[in-house]
Amino acid sequence: MAVPKIALRIRFRGSGARNSAERKINVMQTEPPDPGGSLDASVTLTSTKKIKGDILSFGTAADVIAPESLRTKVAQELQQGTTHYTTDSPSSNKKAGSTKQ
């Protein structure tokens, strides 16, 4: 049975384009940054499970173009982070990083 191929397309801007050019997200990535400073990377993967964290590490400097399912997952993760930082105060979460004084 053949493993399905997933066409991943990401646009990196600013520092994300520079960093992506230096640390390729996949050995198949060959695109150099364009004169405007953005970099469109296209790679073929068999799974997107591990790449999501790499994409999130670029923050808003990375924009998933395809597949739509990964774009949605990244958007949801960013939205959850935004919600966390706008609704929770550090003191309301006693478990994470708490120290007894």
Short mmCIF file of N, CA, C and O in Angstrom, two decimals:
data_model
loop_
_atom_site.label_atom_id
_atom_site.label_comp_id
_atom_site.label_asym_id
_atom_site.label_seq_id
_atom_site.Cartn_x
_atom_site.Cartn_y
_atom_site.Cartn_z
N MET A 1 0.84 -1.17 0.00
CA MET A 1 0.00 0.00 0.00
C MET A 1 0.89 1.24 0.00
O MET A 1 1.79 1.38 0.81
N ALA A 2 0.63 2.15 -0.90
CA ALA A 2 1.43 3.37 -1.03
C ALA A 2 1.08 4.36 0.08
O ALA A 2 -0.08 4.51 0.45
N VAL A 3 2.10 5.02 0.60
CA VAL A 3 1.91 6.05 1.62
C VAL A 3 1.47 7.33 0.91
O VAL A 3 2.10 7.76 -0.05
N PRO A 4 0.37 7.94 1.38
CA PRO A 4 -0.09 9.17 0.71
C PRO A 4 0.92 10.30 0.88
O PRO A 4 1.56 10.43 1.92
N LYS A 5 1.06 11.10 -0.14
CA LYS A 5 1.97 12.24 -0.13
C LYS A 5 1.17 13.50 0.17
O LYS A 5 0.07 13.69 -0.35
N ILE A 6 1.74 14.35 1.00
CA ILE A 6 1.09 15.61 1.37
C ILE A 6 1.95 16.76 0.86
O ILE A 6 3.14 16.85 1.20
N ALA A 7 1.36 17.61 0.03
CA ALA A 7 2.07 18.79 -0.49
C ALA A 7 1.95 19.91 0.54
O ALA A 7 0.84 20.41 0.78
N LEU A 8 3.06 20.28 1.14
CA LEU A 8 3.09 21.34 2.14
C LEU A 8 3.66 22.60 1.51
O LEU A 8 4.71 22.56 0.86
N ARG A 9 2.95 23.71 1.67
CA ARG A 9 3.43 25.00 1.19
C ARG A 9 3.34 26.00 2.33
O ARG A 9 2.29 26.15 2.96
N ILE A 10 4.45 26.66 2.60
CA ILE A 10 4.52 27.65 3.68
C ILE A 10 5.17 28.91 3.14
O ILE A 10 6.14 28.84 2.38
N ARG A 11 4.65 30.07 3.54
CA ARG A 11 5.28 31.35 3.21
C ARG A 11 5.89 31.91 4.49
O ARG A 11 5.23 32.07 5.50
N PHE A 12 7.18 32.16 4.43
CA PHE A 12 7.90 32.77 5.55
C PHE A 12 8.18 34.22 5.22
O PHE A 12 8.53 34.54 4.08
N ARG A 13 8.05 35.10 6.21
CA ARG A 13 8.31 36.53 6.02
C ARG A 13 9.35 36.99 7.03
O ARG A 13 9.46 36.45 8.12
N GLY A 14 10.06 38.07 6.68
CA GLY A 14 10.99 38.71 7.59
C GLY A 14 12.00 37.75 8.18
O GLY A 14 12.65 37.00 7.45
N SER A 15 12.12 37.76 9.51
CA SER A 15 13.09 36.90 10.17
C SER A 15 12.79 35.44 9.91
O SER A 15 13.70 34.60 9.88
N GLY A 16 11.53 35.10 9.72
CA GLY A 16 11.17 33.72 9.41
C GLY A 16 11.76 33.24 8.10
O GLY A 16 12.21 32.11 7.99
N ALA A 17 11.81 34.13 7.10
CA ALA A 17 12.40 33.77 5.81
C ALA A 17 13.90 33.55 5.97
O ALA A 17 14.46 32.59 5.44
N ARG A 18 14.54 34.44 6.71
CA ARG A 18 15.99 34.27 6.92
C ARG A 18 16.28 33.00 7.71
O ARG A 18 17.16 32.22 7.35
N ASN A 19 15.53 32.78 8.78
CA ASN A 19 15.76 31.59 9.60
C ASN A 19 15.42 30.31 8.86
O ASN A 19 16.12 29.31 9.00
N SER A 20 14.37 30.33 8.06
CA SER A 20 13.99 29.15 7.30
C SER A 20 15.04 28.81 6.26
O SER A 20 15.33 27.64 6.03
N ALA A 21 15.62 29.82 5.64
CA ALA A 21 16.66 29.58 4.65
C ALA A 21 17.88 28.95 5.31
O ALA A 21 18.55 28.09 4.72
N GLU A 22 18.16 29.34 6.55
CA GLU A 22 19.31 28.80 7.27
C GLU A 22 19.04 27.40 7.80
O GLU A 22 19.91 26.55 7.78
N ARG A 23 17.86 27.16 8.35
CA ARG A 23 17.53 25.84 8.90
C ARG A 23 16.36 25.26 8.11
O ARG A 23 15.21 25.48 8.43
N LYS A 24 16.67 24.57 7.09
CA LYS A 24 15.64 24.02 6.21
C LYS A 24 14.66 23.17 7.01
O LYS A 24 15.06 22.40 7.87
N ILE A 25 13.37 23.32 6.70
CA ILE A 25 12.36 22.54 7.40
C ILE A 25 12.33 21.10 6.91
O ILE A 25 11.79 20.23 7.56
N ASN A 26 12.94 20.86 5.76
CA ASN A 26 12.96 19.53 5.18
C ASN A 26 14.10 19.52 4.17
O ASN A 26 14.36 20.53 3.52
N VAL A 27 14.77 18.40 4.02
CA VAL A 27 15.90 18.33 3.09
C VAL A 27 15.50 18.63 1.66
O VAL A 27 16.35 18.97 0.84
N MET A 28 14.21 18.53 1.34
CA MET A 28 13.75 18.80 -0.02
C MET A 28 13.53 20.29 -0.28
O MET A 28 13.29 20.69 -1.41
N GLN A 29 13.61 21.12 0.74
CA GLN A 29 13.39 22.56 0.58
C GLN A 29 14.59 23.17 -0.13
O GLN A 29 15.70 23.10 0.35
N THR A 30 14.35 23.80 -1.26
CA THR A 30 15.45 24.37 -2.03
C THR A 30 15.24 25.83 -2.41
O THR A 30 16.13 26.44 -2.98
N GLU A 31 14.09 26.37 -2.11
CA GLU A 31 13.78 27.73 -2.55
C GLU A 31 14.58 28.77 -1.79
O GLU A 31 14.63 28.75 -0.57
N PRO A 32 15.22 29.71 -2.49
CA PRO A 32 15.88 30.82 -1.80
C PRO A 32 14.86 31.94 -1.53
O PRO A 32 13.82 31.98 -2.18
N PRO A 33 15.14 32.83 -0.57
CA PRO A 33 14.24 33.96 -0.34
C PRO A 33 14.12 34.82 -1.60
O PRO A 33 15.07 34.95 -2.36
N ASP A 34 12.93 35.40 -1.84
CA ASP A 34 12.75 36.28 -2.99
C ASP A 34 13.28 37.67 -2.66
O ASP A 34 13.58 37.96 -1.50
N PRO A 35 13.42 38.54 -3.66
CA PRO A 35 13.97 39.88 -3.41
C PRO A 35 13.18 40.69 -2.39
O PRO A 35 13.73 41.57 -1.73
N GLY A 36 11.90 40.41 -2.23
CA GLY A 36 11.07 41.12 -1.26
C GLY A 36 11.28 40.64 0.18
O GLY A 36 10.74 41.21 1.11
N GLY A 37 12.04 39.58 0.34
CA GLY A 37 12.35 39.09 1.67
C GLY A 37 11.51 37.93 2.15
O GLY A 37 11.75 37.39 3.22
N SER A 38 10.50 37.50 1.38
CA SER A 38 9.72 36.35 1.81
C SER A 38 10.26 35.10 1.13
O SER A 38 11.01 35.16 0.15
N LEU A 39 9.91 33.96 1.70
CA LEU A 39 10.36 32.68 1.15
C LEU A 39 9.16 31.75 1.11
O LEU A 39 8.48 31.56 2.13
N ASP A 40 8.86 31.22 -0.06
CA ASP A 40 7.80 30.22 -0.20
C ASP A 40 8.47 28.86 -0.27
O ASP A 40 9.27 28.61 -1.17
N ALA A 41 8.18 28.01 0.72
CA ALA A 41 8.76 26.68 0.76
C ALA A 41 7.70 25.66 0.38
O ALA A 41 6.57 25.72 0.86
N SER A 42 8.06 24.74 -0.51
CA SER A 42 7.17 23.66 -0.91
C SER A 42 7.91 22.35 -0.69
O SER A 42 9.02 22.17 -1.21
N VAL A 43 7.32 21.48 0.08
CA VAL A 43 7.91 20.17 0.33
C VAL A 43 6.80 19.12 0.29
O VAL A 43 5.63 19.43 0.46
N THR A 44 7.20 17.88 0.05
CA THR A 44 6.26 16.78 0.06
C THR A 44 6.56 15.92 1.28
O THR A 44 7.71 15.52 1.49
N LEU A 45 5.53 15.68 2.07
CA LEU A 45 5.67 14.90 3.30
C LEU A 45 4.72 13.71 3.27
O LEU A 45 3.80 13.67 2.47
N THR A 46 4.95 12.78 4.18
CA THR A 46 4.01 11.68 4.35
C THR A 46 3.13 11.90 5.57
O THR A 46 2.13 11.23 5.76
N SER A 47 3.49 12.89 6.43
CA SER A 47 2.71 13.21 7.61
C SER A 47 3.00 14.65 8.02
O SER A 47 4.12 15.14 7.82
N THR A 48 2.03 15.30 8.62
CA THR A 48 2.24 16.67 9.11
C THR A 48 2.32 16.70 10.63
O THR A 48 2.40 17.77 11.22
N LYS A 49 2.31 15.55 11.30
CA LYS A 49 2.30 15.50 12.76
C LYS A 49 3.49 16.23 13.39
O LYS A 49 3.31 17.00 14.32
N LYS A 50 4.68 16.00 12.90
CA LYS A 50 5.87 16.58 13.52
C LYS A 50 6.16 18.00 13.05
O LYS A 50 6.80 18.76 13.74
N ILE A 51 5.69 18.37 11.89
CA ILE A 51 6.03 19.67 11.31
C ILE A 51 5.27 20.82 11.96
O ILE A 51 5.71 21.96 11.94
N LYS A 52 4.12 20.54 12.59
CA LYS A 52 3.31 21.60 13.18
C LYS A 52 4.10 22.39 14.22
O LYS A 52 4.07 23.62 14.23
N GLY A 53 4.82 21.71 15.08
CA GLY A 53 5.63 22.40 16.10
C GLY A 53 6.71 23.25 15.48
O GLY A 53 6.99 24.36 15.96
N ASP A 54 7.32 22.77 14.40
CA ASP A 54 8.34 23.55 13.70
C ASP A 54 7.73 24.83 13.13
O ASP A 54 8.31 25.91 13.23
N ILE A 55 6.56 24.71 12.55
CA ILE A 55 5.89 25.87 11.97
C ILE A 55 5.54 26.87 13.07
O ILE A 55 5.77 28.07 12.94
N LEU A 56 5.00 26.37 14.18
CA LEU A 56 4.63 27.25 15.29
C LEU A 56 5.83 27.97 15.87
O LEU A 56 5.70 29.09 16.37
N SER A 57 7.01 27.37 15.78
CA SER A 57 8.21 28.03 16.32
C SER A 57 8.56 29.31 15.56
O SER A 57 9.28 30.15 16.08
N PHE A 58 8.02 29.49 14.37
CA PHE A 58 8.24 30.70 13.59
C PHE A 58 7.23 31.80 13.94
O PHE A 58 7.35 32.93 13.48
N GLY A 59 6.21 31.46 14.74
CA GLY A 59 5.20 32.43 15.13
C GLY A 59 4.49 33.00 13.92
O GLY A 59 4.16 32.28 12.98
N THR A 60 4.27 34.31 13.93
CA THR A 60 3.54 34.94 12.83
C THR A 60 4.39 35.16 11.58
O THR A 60 3.88 35.66 10.58
N ALA A 61 5.65 34.74 11.62
CA ALA A 61 6.51 34.87 10.44
C ALA A 61 6.29 33.72 9.46
O ALA A 61 6.89 33.71 8.39
N ALA A 62 5.44 32.75 9.81
CA ALA A 62 5.14 31.63 8.92
C ALA A 62 3.65 31.57 8.65
O ALA A 62 2.84 31.76 9.55
N ASP A 63 3.30 31.31 7.41
CA ASP A 63 1.90 31.21 7.01
C ASP A 63 1.72 29.93 6.19
O ASP A 63 2.29 29.82 5.09
N VAL A 64 0.97 28.96 6.72
CA VAL A 64 0.72 27.72 5.99
C VAL A 64 -0.25 28.02 4.85
O VAL A 64 -1.34 28.53 5.07
N ILE A 65 0.18 27.74 3.65
CA ILE A 65 -0.66 27.93 2.46
C ILE A 65 -1.47 26.65 2.20
O ILE A 65 -2.65 26.71 1.91
N ALA A 66 -0.81 25.50 2.31
CA ALA A 66 -1.46 24.20 2.09
C ALA A 66 -0.70 23.14 2.87
O ALA A 66 0.50 23.30 3.09
N PRO A 67 -1.36 22.12 3.31
CA PRO A 67 -2.77 21.79 3.13
C PRO A 67 -3.65 22.59 4.09
O PRO A 67 -3.20 23.02 5.16
N GLU A 68 -4.89 22.76 3.72
CA GLU A 68 -5.83 23.53 4.52
C GLU A 68 -6.01 22.93 5.92
O GLU A 68 -6.18 23.65 6.89
N SER A 69 -5.96 21.60 6.02
CA SER A 69 -6.13 20.96 7.33
C SER A 69 -5.02 21.36 8.30
O SER A 69 -5.28 21.61 9.48
N LEU A 70 -3.79 21.48 7.82
CA LEU A 70 -2.69 21.91 8.68
C LEU A 70 -2.81 23.40 8.99
O LEU A 70 -2.55 23.83 10.12
N ARG A 71 -3.22 24.18 8.02
CA ARG A 71 -3.44 25.61 8.25
C ARG A 71 -4.45 25.81 9.39
O ARG A 71 -4.25 26.63 10.28
N THR A 72 -5.52 25.03 9.37
CA THR A 72 -6.54 25.11 10.40
C THR A 72 -5.98 24.72 11.76
O THR A 72 -6.23 25.39 12.77
N LYS A 73 -5.20 23.64 11.83
CA LYS A 73 -4.61 23.19 13.10
C LYS A 73 -3.66 24.24 13.67
O LYS A 73 -3.66 24.49 14.87
N VAL A 74 -2.84 24.84 12.82
CA VAL A 74 -1.91 25.88 13.28
C VAL A 74 -2.69 27.09 13.77
O VAL A 74 -2.39 27.65 14.83
N ALA A 75 -3.72 27.48 13.04
CA ALA A 75 -4.55 28.63 13.46
C ALA A 75 -5.21 28.35 14.80
O ALA A 75 -5.26 29.24 15.67
N GLN A 76 -5.71 27.14 15.00
CA GLN A 76 -6.34 26.79 16.27
C GLN A 76 -5.34 26.85 17.42
O GLN A 76 -5.64 27.35 18.50
N GLU A 77 -4.14 26.36 17.19
CA GLU A 77 -3.10 26.38 18.22
C GLU A 77 -2.72 27.81 18.59
O GLU A 77 -2.58 28.14 19.76
N LEU A 78 -2.58 28.67 17.59
CA LEU A 78 -2.27 30.07 17.85
C LEU A 78 -3.41 30.76 18.59
O LEU A 78 -3.17 31.55 19.50
N GLN A 79 -4.65 30.45 18.22
CA GLN A 79 -5.81 31.02 18.89
C GLN A 79 -5.87 30.59 20.35
O GLN A 79 -6.14 31.39 21.24
N GLN A 80 -5.58 29.31 20.62
CA GLN A 80 -5.56 28.83 22.00
C GLN A 80 -4.48 29.54 22.81
O GLN A 80 -4.70 29.88 23.98
N GLY A 81 -3.33 29.78 22.20
CA GLY A 81 -2.28 30.51 22.90
C GLY A 81 -2.69 31.93 23.20
O GLY A 81 -2.46 32.44 24.30
N THR A 82 -3.33 32.57 22.25
CA THR A 82 -3.82 33.93 22.45
C THR A 82 -4.85 33.96 23.57
O THR A 82 -4.79 34.82 24.46
N THR A 83 -5.76 33.03 23.56
CA THR A 83 -6.78 32.96 24.61
C THR A 83 -6.13 32.74 25.97
O THR A 83 -6.49 33.40 26.95
N HIS A 84 -5.17 31.86 26.02
CA HIS A 84 -4.48 31.58 27.28
C HIS A 84 -3.82 32.83 27.83
O HIS A 84 -3.95 33.15 29.01
N TYR A 85 -3.12 33.56 26.99
CA TYR A 85 -2.38 34.73 27.45
C TYR A 85 -3.27 35.94 27.72
O TYR A 85 -2.86 36.87 28.39
N THR A 86 -4.48 35.95 27.18
CA THR A 86 -5.36 37.09 27.43
C THR A 86 -6.38 36.84 28.53
O THR A 86 -6.98 37.79 29.03
N THR A 87 -6.58 35.58 28.92
CA THR A 87 -7.57 35.29 29.95
C THR A 87 -6.98 34.76 31.24
O THR A 87 -7.58 34.91 32.29
N ASP A 88 -5.83 34.13 31.20
CA ASP A 88 -5.21 33.57 32.40
C ASP A 88 -4.09 34.48 32.89
O ASP A 88 -3.27 34.94 32.12
N SER A 89 -4.09 34.71 34.20
CA SER A 89 -2.96 35.43 34.76
C SER A 89 -1.99 34.39 35.30
O SER A 89 -2.41 33.30 35.70
N PRO A 90 -0.70 34.68 35.31
CA PRO A 90 0.27 33.69 35.80
C PRO A 90 -0.06 33.22 37.21
O PRO A 90 0.15 32.07 37.54
N SER A 91 -0.58 34.07 38.05
CA SER A 91 -0.87 33.69 39.43
C SER A 91 -2.08 32.76 39.53
O SER A 91 -2.26 32.07 40.54
N SER A 92 -2.93 32.70 38.49
CA SER A 92 -4.10 31.84 38.56
C SER A 92 -3.76 30.39 38.23
O SER A 92 -4.55 29.50 38.44
N ASN A 93 -2.58 30.14 37.71
CA ASN A 93 -2.15 28.79 37.37
C ASN A 93 -1.06 28.36 38.33
O ASN A 93 0.11 28.52 38.07
N LYS A 94 -1.44 27.80 39.45
CA LYS A 94 -0.50 27.45 40.52
C LYS A 94 0.40 26.28 40.16
O LYS A 94 1.49 26.17 40.67
N LYS A 95 -0.02 25.41 39.26
CA LYS A 95 0.74 24.21 38.94
C LYS A 95 1.98 24.52 38.11
O LYS A 95 3.05 24.01 38.36
N ALA A 96 1.84 25.31 37.08
CA ALA A 96 2.93 25.55 36.15
C ALA A 96 3.98 26.48 36.75
O ALA A 96 3.70 27.63 37.04
N GLY A 97 5.16 25.96 36.96
CA GLY A 97 6.28 26.78 37.41
C GLY A 97 6.15 27.35 38.79
O GLY A 97 6.84 28.29 39.13
N SER A 98 5.26 26.80 39.60
CA SER A 98 5.09 27.38 40.93
C SER A 98 6.23 26.96 41.85
O SER A 98 6.80 25.89 41.71
N THR A 99 6.54 27.84 42.77
CA THR A 99 7.55 27.53 43.79
C THR A 99 6.96 27.88 45.14
O THR A 99 6.21 28.83 45.28
N LYS A 100 7.28 27.07 46.11
CA LYS A 100 6.81 27.35 47.46
C LYS A 100 7.73 28.34 48.10
O LYS A 100 8.95 28.22 48.01
N GLN A 101 7.17 29.32 48.77
CA GLN A 101 7.98 30.33 49.43
C GLN A 101 7.80 30.27 50.91
O GLN A 101 6.83 29.93 51.44
#
